[in-house]
Amino acid sequence: MTKIYEATVTAPVNIAVIKYWGKRDSALILPTNSSLSVTLSQDHLSTRTTIRASPEFSTDRLWLNGIEEDISASKRLVNSITTARKLRAALEKKQRDDGVASEDIVLLSEWSIHVCSENNFPTAAGLASSASGYAALVSALGALFQLPQSTSDLSRVARVGSGSACRSMFGGFVAWRAGESNDGSDSFAVQVADRHHWPDLQALILIVSEKKKTISSTAGMQTTVETSDLFAERVRNVVPKRMAAMEKAIAERDFGTFAEITMRDSNQFHAVCLDTYPPISYMNDVSRSIASIVHAFNTARGRAAAAYTYDAGPNAVIYALKDDMRDLAELVTYCFPRGSTILSEDFYADPFNMFGSADRIGQVPTDPDVAQLATATGQFPAGSVRRIIHTEVGDGPCVLPALQSLLNESGMPKRAKE
Amino acid sequence: MTKIYEATVTAPVNIAVIKYWGKRDSALILPTNSSLSVTLSQDHLSTRTTIRASPEFSTDRLWLNGIEEDISASKRLVNSITTARKLRAALEKKQRDDGVASEDIVLLSEWSIHVCSENNFPTAAGLASSASGYAALVSALGALFQLPQSTSDLSRVARVGSGSACRSMFGGFVAWRAGESNDGSDSFAVQVADRHHWPDLQALILIVSEKKKTISSTAGMQTTVETSDLFAERVRNVVPKRMAAMEKAIAERDFGTFAEITMRDSNQFHAVCLDTYPPISYMNDVSRSIASIVHAFNTARGRAAAAYTYDAGPNAVIYALKDDMRDLAELVTYCFPRGSTILSEDFYADPFNMFGSADRIGQVPTDPDVAQLATATGQFPAGSVRRIIHTEVGDGPCVLPALQSLLNESGMPKRAKE
């Protein structure tokens, strides 16, 4: 039997606490400012990707969640794959230069590949999967091609696929250095702290129902760069200070500072979207109500005990320490009741067993102060929040054993939708 | 019979197209930036105020819409009245210095006053009545005291009552020069163009239903000054350019430029509110939908044919030229149906007879392109917009004849609520 050249990896989602918004180079995806994110656990949110290279494949093919996509239609996909192939070709050349016998050099860079990718969370969740998707793609190519480059080097390859994907190449707390050079050589991700640095930090993701589709972040951010009179001030004077303060807060596990900067930066990102012409708004009334509830929760606690952040959509991600998360989870599940058609355990999975039993989800909170806040706030229409994902800080991409492959013997998806 | 010393005036509402947000001096109400507004017709929105001075009055008294208020409880009311009295006292001193016989000098500055004030629009409309209210108060005091000061001089007196009130001292198009001095001597309103300069300009005010009360602008704007990292950029570099461009656009009756600056400045005002910590948001999903519909209308027209602006609340004011207003009115009355409990003529008064008959209000628009846009947009829940006021550019404060007085012979309100 012939040897199979294949790699299967999983890669995580990351949620920025200092937002990436605006490119200085759209082709290379070079950002106008540095950003910083928290990598979330792959237990709840991850993309698994298997890539096989074979001289028998006639062309590159890609399946996303069981459906075949046209690779050539995506310039970003082509960019990432081509860039990785060049690195493999350079490695093969080096092997030749080092005198490795040509029969011992596998010319993977010249073979076509089959890529099969699946998310462990429903696309319906409305969570951007491009970051975990491109991080998985590039990690799988790195493993398949046995590339010697560092993770930061490979993060540049993920970056040309999807900017924020470079941050999903690491676990824990990750900074994307904007860099200054025109070739993008100094625009890559670095790990600020690993997942074990701050074990008590948890995240609650609230999937908010949405009527109409919103403008894509790719289109939106460039309109902001071109039309917002306030954007340059954010890039020049605000973000650099926040990056330094946020890295310090993380190093010192100073949640109060982490929380305030996170909320301020989310608000400012949406503020420059509103200052864009025509204006862009991603948050809706439910999103804003969640933010108000978080501020009310913090006021009741007498400290910044929770921090919301919103990306290019209405969904909220709330960071809090383990000790505050139970009260927070009780508060939001009370204020935002599940839709009548959704089971409690689908609405809120309770992975840390905070509720004990599913029928306690959505009841009046146990803590008296939080109960008072909950009843004072009242309940929103059932289904305003469709799903709540409770998770924590997680690791970067992992290589899985061969039996976890998504491809069968002939290199086709094991699970394919027609 | 003893002579009655009394004056009755009406004063208009104004809607800013370049927003006032932020004070450099809270006591004198000196703004961080200049602003510019359009004075609206008093046929639809005005405050009428009668003030009488009498040696028989034991104390200053005030009735607002038939209900007596405690003047001493409002520092701003006391400031305005005291400032006007000082000007009257100076006038009386001048008369003495000029040798006027003392029996011919009426010491109005030493007498107590009765103030009776009524709006011709329901407070329920949620329209800020402080601008028309203080402009009426100061105009009535100016007439009663026969003050020789110019309207710009008197606008400084209105300003210490309510900042934006200084702009309601003129009709047409009015600029409030921020000024630089600490005593506020150079912070006053000037007329940029009178109401006859641009007769085709009209306004549509959409009163949007609101669940919760929002933060007051007085409190909100100072939090913005203190916490927004983007606010200083707006004040320093954005507003000065916009003031110049807006005055030029008005002088040239260039609606396209007028419209774009109006929308951009409204959006930026709400952007710095969102950049405030904790964030302030005045617009809700209905407000934002109205803005989207205006942009869609402009796209369909191939030009900026309408311009929205929002103050510290969810209500929208849409400016458009007469020729576009009918289509716009048909579009918004279709997309935002009246509540079941409201009569068409209360929902939309049709002062310019655009609909002909009330039963045509809310029907599919007559213009095919607008009809297509309307049906594509769809209809919002009935009552999302509670009331629509269609009006135009109007005059400044007017003095009314004695028989229009709101006070009876004994100086008490003709109409008083118990």
JSON list of N, CA, C and O in Angstrom, two decimals, chain B residues 8-48:
[
{"chain": "B", "resi": 8, "resn": "THR", "atom": "N", "xyz": [-46.50, 89.21, 25.97]},
{"chain": "B", "resi": 8, "resn": "THR", "atom": "CA", "xyz": [-46.77, 87.84, 25.55]},
{"chain": "B", "resi": 8, "resn": "THR", "atom": "C", "xyz": [-46.01, 87.57, 24.26]},
{"chain": "B", "resi": 8, "resn": "THR", "atom": "O", "xyz": [-46.08, 88.38, 23.33]},
{"chain": "B", "resi": 9, "resn": "VAL", "atom": "N", "xyz": [-45.26, 86.49, 24.23]},
{"chain": "B", "resi": 9, "resn": "VAL", "atom": "CA", "xyz": [-44.49, 86.15, 23.02]},
{"chain": "B", "resi": 9, "resn": "VAL", "atom": "C", "xyz": [-44.64, 84.67, 22.70]},
{"chain": "B", "resi": 9, "resn": "VAL", "atom": "O", "xyz": [-45.06, 83.88, 23.55]},
{"chain": "B", "resi": 10, "resn": "THR", "atom": "N", "xyz": [-44.31, 84.32, 21.47]},
{"chain": "B", "resi": 10, "resn": "THR", "atom": "CA", "xyz": [-44.15, 82.91, 21.11]},
{"chain": "B", "resi": 10, "resn": "THR", "atom": "C", "xyz": [-42.73, 82.73, 20.64]},
{"chain": "B", "resi": 10, "resn": "THR", "atom": "O", "xyz": [-42.12, 83.64, 20.08]},
{"chain": "B", "resi": 11, "resn": "ALA", "atom": "N", "xyz": [-42.18, 81.52, 20.87]},
{"chain": "B", "resi": 11, "resn": "ALA", "atom": "CA", "xyz": [-40.81, 81.22, 20.44]},
{"chain": "B", "resi": 11, "resn": "ALA", "atom": "C", "xyz": [-40.79, 79.82, 19.84]},
{"chain": "B", "resi": 11, "resn": "ALA", "atom": "O", "xyz": [-41.57, 78.94, 20.23]},
{"chain": "B", "resi": 12, "resn": "PRO", "atom": "N", "xyz": [-39.89, 79.62, 18.87]},
{"chain": "B", "resi": 12, "resn": "PRO", "atom": "CA", "xyz": [-39.85, 78.36, 18.10]},
{"chain": "B", "resi": 12, "resn": "PRO", "atom": "C", "xyz": [-38.90, 77.30, 18.68]},
{"chain": "B", "resi": 12, "resn": "PRO", "atom": "O", "xyz": [-38.04, 77.60, 19.51]},
{"chain": "B", "resi": 13, "resn": "VAL", "atom": "N", "xyz": [-39.10, 76.08, 18.18]},
{"chain": "B", "resi": 13, "resn": "VAL", "atom": "CA", "xyz": [-38.18, 74.97, 18.41]},
{"chain": "B", "resi": 13, "resn": "VAL", "atom": "C", "xyz": [-37.10, 75.06, 17.34]},
{"chain": "B", "resi": 13, "resn": "VAL", "atom": "O", "xyz": [-37.34, 75.55, 16.24]},
{"chain": "B", "resi": 14, "resn": "ASN", "atom": "N", "xyz": [-35.88, 74.61, 17.64]},
{"chain": "B", "resi": 14, "resn": "ASN", "atom": "CA", "xyz": [-34.86, 74.51, 16.59]},
{"chain": "B", "resi": 14, "resn": "ASN", "atom": "C", "xyz": [-34.25, 73.12, 16.63]},
{"chain": "B", "resi": 14, "resn": "ASN", "atom": "O", "xyz": [-34.20, 72.47, 17.68]},
{"chain": "B", "resi": 15, "resn": "ILE", "atom": "N", "xyz": [-33.86, 72.63, 15.47]},
{"chain": "B", "resi": 15, "resn": "ILE", "atom": "CA", "xyz": [-33.25, 71.29, 15.36]},
{"chain": "B", "resi": 15, "resn": "ILE", "atom": "C", "xyz": [-31.85, 71.45, 14.77]},
{"chain": "B", "resi": 15, "resn": "ILE", "atom": "O", "xyz": [-31.69, 71.93, 13.64]},
{"chain": "B", "resi": 16, "resn": "ALA", "atom": "N", "xyz": [-30.85, 71.05, 15.54]},
{"chain": "B", "resi": 16, "resn": "ALA", "atom": "CA", "xyz": [-29.46, 71.25, 15.12]},
{"chain": "B", "resi": 16, "resn": "ALA", "atom": "C", "xyz": [-29.07, 70.32, 13.97]},
{"chain": "B", "resi": 16, "resn": "ALA", "atom": "O", "xyz": [-29.46, 69.14, 13.96]},
{"chain": "B", "resi": 17, "resn": "VAL", "atom": "N", "xyz": [-28.32, 70.85, 13.02]},
{"chain": "B", "resi": 17, "resn": "VAL", "atom": "CA", "xyz": [-27.73, 70.03, 11.96]},
{"chain": "B", "resi": 17, "resn": "VAL", "atom": "C", "xyz": [-26.24, 69.83, 12.22]},
{"chain": "B", "resi": 17, "resn": "VAL", "atom": "O", "xyz": [-25.60, 68.93, 11.69]},
{"chain": "B", "resi": 18, "resn": "ILE", "atom": "N", "xyz": [-25.68, 70.71, 13.07]},
{"chain": "B", "resi": 18, "resn": "ILE", "atom": "CA", "xyz": [-24.35, 70.47, 13.65]},
{"chain": "B", "resi": 18, "resn": "ILE", "atom": "C", "xyz": [-24.57, 70.54, 15.14]},
{"chain": "B", "resi": 18, "resn": "ILE", "atom": "O", "xyz": [-25.07, 71.55, 15.65]},
{"chain": "B", "resi": 19, "resn": "LYS", "atom": "N", "xyz": [-24.28, 69.45, 15.82]},
{"chain": "B", "resi": 19, "resn": "LYS", "atom": "CA", "xyz": [-24.76, 69.25, 17.18]},
{"chain": "B", "resi": 19, "resn": "LYS", "atom": "C", "xyz": [-23.95, 69.95, 18.26]},
{"chain": "B", "resi": 19, "resn": "LYS", "atom": "O", "xyz": [-22.72, 70.00, 18.19]},
{"chain": "B", "resi": 20, "resn": "TYR", "atom": "N", "xyz": [-24.69, 70.46, 19.24]},
{"chain": "B", "resi": 20, "resn": "TYR", "atom": "CA", "xyz": [-24.10, 70.97, 20.49]},
{"chain": "B", "resi": 20, "resn": "TYR", "atom": "C", "xyz": [-24.03, 69.79, 21.44]},
{"chain": "B", "resi": 20, "resn": "TYR", "atom": "O", "xyz": [-25.05, 69.18, 21.75]},
{"chain": "B", "resi": 21, "resn": "TRP", "atom": "N", "xyz": [-22.81, 69.40, 21.88]},
{"chain": "B", "resi": 21, "resn": "TRP", "atom": "CA", "xyz": [-22.66, 68.30, 22.85]},
{"chain": "B", "resi": 21, "resn": "TRP", "atom": "C", "xyz": [-21.38, 68.53, 23.62]},
{"chain": "B", "resi": 21, "resn": "TRP", "atom": "O", "xyz": [-20.29, 68.31, 23.09]},
{"chain": "B", "resi": 22, "resn": "GLY", "atom": "N", "xyz": [-21.49, 68.99, 24.85]},
{"chain": "B", "resi": 22, "resn": "GLY", "atom": "CA", "xyz": [-20.31, 69.22, 25.68]},
{"chain": "B", "resi": 22, "resn": "GLY", "atom": "C", "xyz": [-20.17, 70.67, 26.08]},
{"chain": "B", "resi": 22, "resn": "GLY", "atom": "O", "xyz": [-20.33, 71.58, 25.26]},
{"chain": "B", "resi": 23, "resn": "LYS", "atom": "N", "xyz": [-19.92, 70.89, 27.39]},
{"chain": "B", "resi": 23, "resn": "LYS", "atom": "CA", "xyz": [-19.73, 72.24, 27.91]},
{"chain": "B", "resi": 23, "resn": "LYS", "atom": "C", "xyz": [-18.29, 72.45, 28.37]},
{"chain": "B", "resi": 23, "resn": "LYS", "atom": "O", "xyz": [-17.69, 71.54, 28.93]},
{"chain": "B", "resi": 24, "resn": "ARG", "atom": "N", "xyz": [-17.77, 73.65, 28.14]},
{"chain": "B", "resi": 24, "resn": "ARG", "atom": "CA", "xyz": [-16.46, 73.99, 28.73]},
{"chain": "B", "resi": 24, "resn": "ARG", "atom": "C", "xyz": [-16.69, 74.73, 30.05]},
{"chain": "B", "resi": 24, "resn": "ARG", "atom": "O", "xyz": [-15.78, 74.85, 30.87]},
{"chain": "B", "resi": 25, "resn": "ASP", "atom": "N", "xyz": [-17.93, 75.23, 30.26]},
{"chain": "B", "resi": 25, "resn": "ASP", "atom": "CA", "xyz": [-18.30, 75.86, 31.53]},
{"chain": "B", "resi": 25, "resn": "ASP", "atom": "C", "xyz": [-19.76, 75.55, 31.79]},
{"chain": "B", "resi": 25, "resn": "ASP", "atom": "O", "xyz": [-20.65, 76.01, 31.06]},
{"chain": "B", "resi": 26, "resn": "SER", "atom": "N", "xyz": [-20.02, 74.75, 32.83]},
{"chain": "B", "resi": 26, "resn": "SER", "atom": "CA", "xyz": [-21.39, 74.29, 33.10]},
{"chain": "B", "resi": 26, "resn": "SER", "atom": "C", "xyz": [-22.26, 75.38, 33.71]},
{"chain": "B", "resi": 26, "resn": "SER", "atom": "O", "xyz": [-23.47, 75.39, 33.50]},
{"chain": "B", "resi": 27, "resn": "ALA", "atom": "N", "xyz": [-21.66, 76.30, 34.47]},
{"chain": "B", "resi": 27, "resn": "ALA", "atom": "CA", "xyz": [-22.46, 77.35, 35.12]},
{"chain": "B", "resi": 27, "resn": "ALA", "atom": "C", "xyz": [-22.98, 78.34, 34.07]},
{"chain": "B", "resi": 27, "resn": "ALA", "atom": "O", "xyz": [-24.17, 78.63, 34.01]},
{"chain": "B", "resi": 28, "resn": "LEU", "atom": "N", "xyz": [-22.08, 78.79, 33.22]},
{"chain": "B", "resi": 28, "resn": "LEU", "atom": "CA", "xyz": [-22.46, 79.78, 32.19]},
{"chain": "B", "resi": 28, "resn": "LEU", "atom": "C", "xyz": [-23.00, 79.11, 30.93]},
{"chain": "B", "resi": 28, "resn": "LEU", "atom": "O", "xyz": [-23.46, 79.77, 30.00]},
{"chain": "B", "resi": 29, "resn": "ILE", "atom": "N", "xyz": [-22.95, 77.77, 30.90]},
{"chain": "B", "resi": 29, "resn": "ILE", "atom": "CA", "xyz": [-23.33, 77.00, 29.70]},
{"chain": "B", "resi": 29, "resn": "ILE", "atom": "C", "xyz": [-22.56, 77.51, 28.48]},
{"chain": "B", "resi": 29, "resn": "ILE", "atom": "O", "xyz": [-23.13, 78.06, 27.52]},
{"chain": "B", "resi": 30, "resn": "LEU", "atom": "N", "xyz": [-21.25, 77.33, 28.54]},
{"chain": "B", "resi": 30, "resn": "LEU", "atom": "CA", "xyz": [-20.38, 77.65, 27.41]},
{"chain": "B", "resi": 30, "resn": "LEU", "atom": "C", "xyz": [-20.01, 76.32, 26.74]},
{"chain": "B", "resi": 30, "resn": "LEU", "atom": "O", "xyz": [-19.52, 75.42, 27.40]},
{"chain": "B", "resi": 31, "resn": "PRO", "atom": "N", "xyz": [-20.27, 76.20, 25.43]},
{"chain": "B", "resi": 31, "resn": "PRO", "atom": "CA", "xyz": [-20.10, 74.91, 24.75]},
{"chain": "B", "resi": 31, "resn": "PRO", "atom": "C", "xyz": [-18.65, 74.65, 24.35]},
{"chain": "B", "resi": 31, "resn": "PRO", "atom": "O", "xyz": [-17.85, 75.58, 24.24]},
{"chain": "B", "resi": 32, "resn": "THR", "atom": "N", "xyz": [-18.34, 73.36, 24.14]},
{"chain": "B", "resi": 32, "resn": "THR", "atom": "CA", "xyz": [-17.01, 72.99, 23.67]},
{"chain": "B", "resi": 32, "resn": "THR", "atom": "C", "xyz": [-16.87, 73.27, 22.17]},
{"chain": "B", "resi": 32, "resn": "THR", "atom": "O", "xyz": [-15.75, 73.36, 21.67]},
{"chain": "B", "resi": 33, "resn": "ASN", "atom": "N", "xyz": [-17.99, 73.35, 21.47]},
{"chain": "B", "resi": 33, "resn": "ASN", "atom": "CA", "xyz": [-17.92, 73.60, 20.03]},
{"chain": "B", "resi": 33, "resn": "ASN", "atom": "C", "xyz": [-19.12, 74.41, 19.55]},
{"chain": "B", "resi": 33, "resn": "ASN", "atom": "O", "xyz": [-20.18, 74.41, 20.19]},
{"chain": "B", "resi": 34, "resn": "SER", "atom": "N", "xyz": [-18.95, 75.09, 18.42]},
{"chain": "B", "resi": 34, "resn": "SER", "atom": "CA", "xyz": [-20.05, 75.82, 17.82]},
{"chain": "B", "resi": 34, "resn": "SER", "atom": "C", "xyz": [-21.07, 74.83, 17.27]},
{"chain": "B", "resi": 34, "resn": "SER", "atom": "O", "xyz": [-20.77, 73.65, 17.08]},
{"chain": "B", "resi": 35, "resn": "SER", "atom": "N", "xyz": [-22.29, 75.30, 17.05]},
{"chain": "B", "resi": 35, "resn": "SER", "atom": "CA", "xyz": [-23.34, 74.44, 16.50]},
{"chain": "B", "resi": 35, "resn": "SER", "atom": "C", "xyz": [-24.21, 75.27, 15.56]},
{"chain": "B", "resi": 35, "resn": "SER", "atom": "O", "xyz": [-24.11, 76.50, 15.53]},
{"chain": "B", "resi": 36, "resn": "LEU", "atom": "N", "xyz": [-25.02, 74.57, 14.77]},
{"chain": "B", "resi": 36, "resn": "LEU", "atom": "CA", "xyz": [-25.85, 75.26, 13.78]},
{"chain": "B", "resi": 36, "resn": "LEU", "atom": "C", "xyz": [-27.20, 74.56, 13.67]},
{"chain": "B", "resi": 36, "resn": "LEU", "atom": "O", "xyz": [-27.25, 73.33, 13.68]},
{"chain": "B", "resi": 37, "resn": "SER", "atom": "N", "xyz": [-28.28, 75.34, 13.62]},
{"chain": "B", "resi": 37, "resn": "SER", "atom": "CA", "xyz": [-29.61, 74.73, 13.63]},
{"chain": "B", "resi": 37, "resn": "SER", "atom": "C", "xyz": [-30.55, 75.41, 12.65]},
{"chain": "B", "resi": 37, "resn": "SER", "atom": "O", "xyz": [-30.28, 76.49, 12.14]},
{"chain": "B", "resi": 38, "resn": "VAL", "atom": "N", "xyz": [-31.65, 74.72, 12.41]},
{"chain": "B", "resi": 38, "resn": "VAL", "atom": "CA", "xyz": [-32.74, 75.24, 11.60]},
{"chain": "B", "resi": 38, "resn": "VAL", "atom": "C", "xyz": [-33.90, 75.52, 12.55]},
{"chain": "B", "resi": 38, "resn": "VAL", "atom": "O", "xyz": [-34.28, 74.65, 13.35]},
{"chain": "B", "resi": 39, "resn": "THR", "atom": "N", "xyz": [-34.44, 76.72, 12.49]},
{"chain": "B", "resi": 39, "resn": "THR", "atom": "CA", "xyz": [-35.60, 77.07, 13.31]},
{"chain": "B", "resi": 39, "resn": "THR", "atom": "C", "xyz": [-36.86, 76.59, 12.60]},
{"chain": "B", "resi": 39, "resn": "THR", "atom": "O", "xyz": [-37.03, 76.84, 11.41]},
{"chain": "B", "resi": 40, "resn": "LEU", "atom": "N", "xyz": [-37.72, 75.86, 13.32]},
{"chain": "B", "resi": 40, "resn": "LEU", "atom": "CA", "xyz": [-38.92, 75.28, 12.72]},
{"chain": "B", "resi": 40, "resn": "LEU", "atom": "C", "xyz": [-40.13, 76.18, 12.91]},
{"chain": "B", "resi": 40, "resn": "LEU", "atom": "O", "xyz": [-40.20, 76.97, 13.86]},
{"chain": "B", "resi": 41, "resn": "SER", "atom": "N", "xyz": [-41.09, 76.05, 11.98]},
{"chain": "B", "resi": 41, "resn": "SER", "atom": "CA", "xyz": [-42.29, 76.89, 11.99]},
{"chain": "B", "resi": 41, "resn": "SER", "atom": "C", "xyz": [-43.04, 76.82, 13.31]},
{"chain": "B", "resi": 41, "resn": "SER", "atom": "O", "xyz": [-43.26, 75.73, 13.86]},
{"chain": "B", "resi": 42, "resn": "GLN", "atom": "N", "xyz": [-43.47, 77.98, 13.80]},
{"chain": "B", "resi": 42, "resn": "GLN", "atom": "CA", "xyz": [-44.24, 78.02, 15.03]},
{"chain": "B", "resi": 42, "resn": "GLN", "atom": "C", "xyz": [-45.69, 77.60, 14.82]},
{"chain": "B", "resi": 42, "resn": "GLN", "atom": "O", "xyz": [-46.44, 77.43, 15.77]},
{"chain": "B", "resi": 43, "resn": "ASP", "atom": "N", "xyz": [-46.09, 77.42, 13.54]},
{"chain": "B", "resi": 43, "resn": "ASP", "atom": "CA", "xyz": [-47.45, 76.94, 13.30]},
{"chain": "B", "resi": 43, "resn": "ASP", "atom": "C", "xyz": [-47.64, 75.57, 13.95]},
{"chain": "B", "resi": 43, "resn": "ASP", "atom": "O", "xyz": [-48.73, 75.21, 14.38]},
{"chain": "B", "resi": 44, "resn": "HIS", "atom": "N", "xyz": [-46.57, 74.79, 13.98]},
{"chain": "B", "resi": 44, "resn": "HIS", "atom": "CA", "xyz": [-46.69, 73.41, 14.47]},
{"chain": "B", "resi": 44, "resn": "HIS", "atom": "C", "xyz": [-46.01, 73.18, 15.81]},
{"chain": "B", "resi": 44, "resn": "HIS", "atom": "O", "xyz": [-46.41, 72.32, 16.58]},
{"chain": "B", "resi": 45, "resn": "LEU", "atom": "N", "xyz": [-44.94, 73.95, 16.05]},
{"chain": "B", "resi": 45, "resn": "LEU", "atom": "CA", "xyz": [-44.18, 73.76, 17.30]},
{"chain": "B", "resi": 45, "resn": "LEU", "atom": "C", "xyz": [-43.77, 75.11, 17.85]},
{"chain": "B", "resi": 45, "resn": "LEU", "atom": "O", "xyz": [-42.92, 75.78, 17.26]},
{"chain": "B", "resi": 46, "resn": "SER", "atom": "N", "xyz": [-44.40, 75.51, 18.94]},
{"chain": "B", "resi": 46, "resn": "SER", "atom": "CA", "xyz": [-43.93, 76.74, 19.58]},
{"chain": "B", "resi": 46, "resn": "SER", "atom": "C", "xyz": [-44.36, 76.78, 21.04]},
{"chain": "B", "resi": 46, "resn": "SER", "atom": "O", "xyz": [-45.23, 76.03, 21.48]},
{"chain": "B", "resi": 47, "resn": "THR", "atom": "N", "xyz": [-43.71, 77.65, 21.77]},
{"chain": "B", "resi": 47, "resn": "THR", "atom": "CA", "xyz": [-44.06, 77.91, 23.17]},
{"chain": "B", "resi": 47, "resn": "THR", "atom": "C", "xyz": [-44.57, 79.34, 23.27]},
{"chain": "B", "resi": 47, "resn": "THR", "atom": "O", "xyz": [-43.95, 80.25, 22.71]},
{"chain": "B", "resi": 48, "resn": "ARG", "atom": "N", "xyz": [-45.72, 79.52, 23.91]},
{"chain": "B", "resi": 48, "resn": "ARG", "atom": "CA", "xyz": [-46.22, 80.87, 24.15]},
{"chain": "B", "resi": 48, "resn": "ARG", "atom": "C", "xyz": [-46.03, 81.20, 25.63]},
{"chain": "B", "resi": 48, "resn": "ARG", "atom": "O", "xyz": [-46.31, 80.36, 26.49]}
]
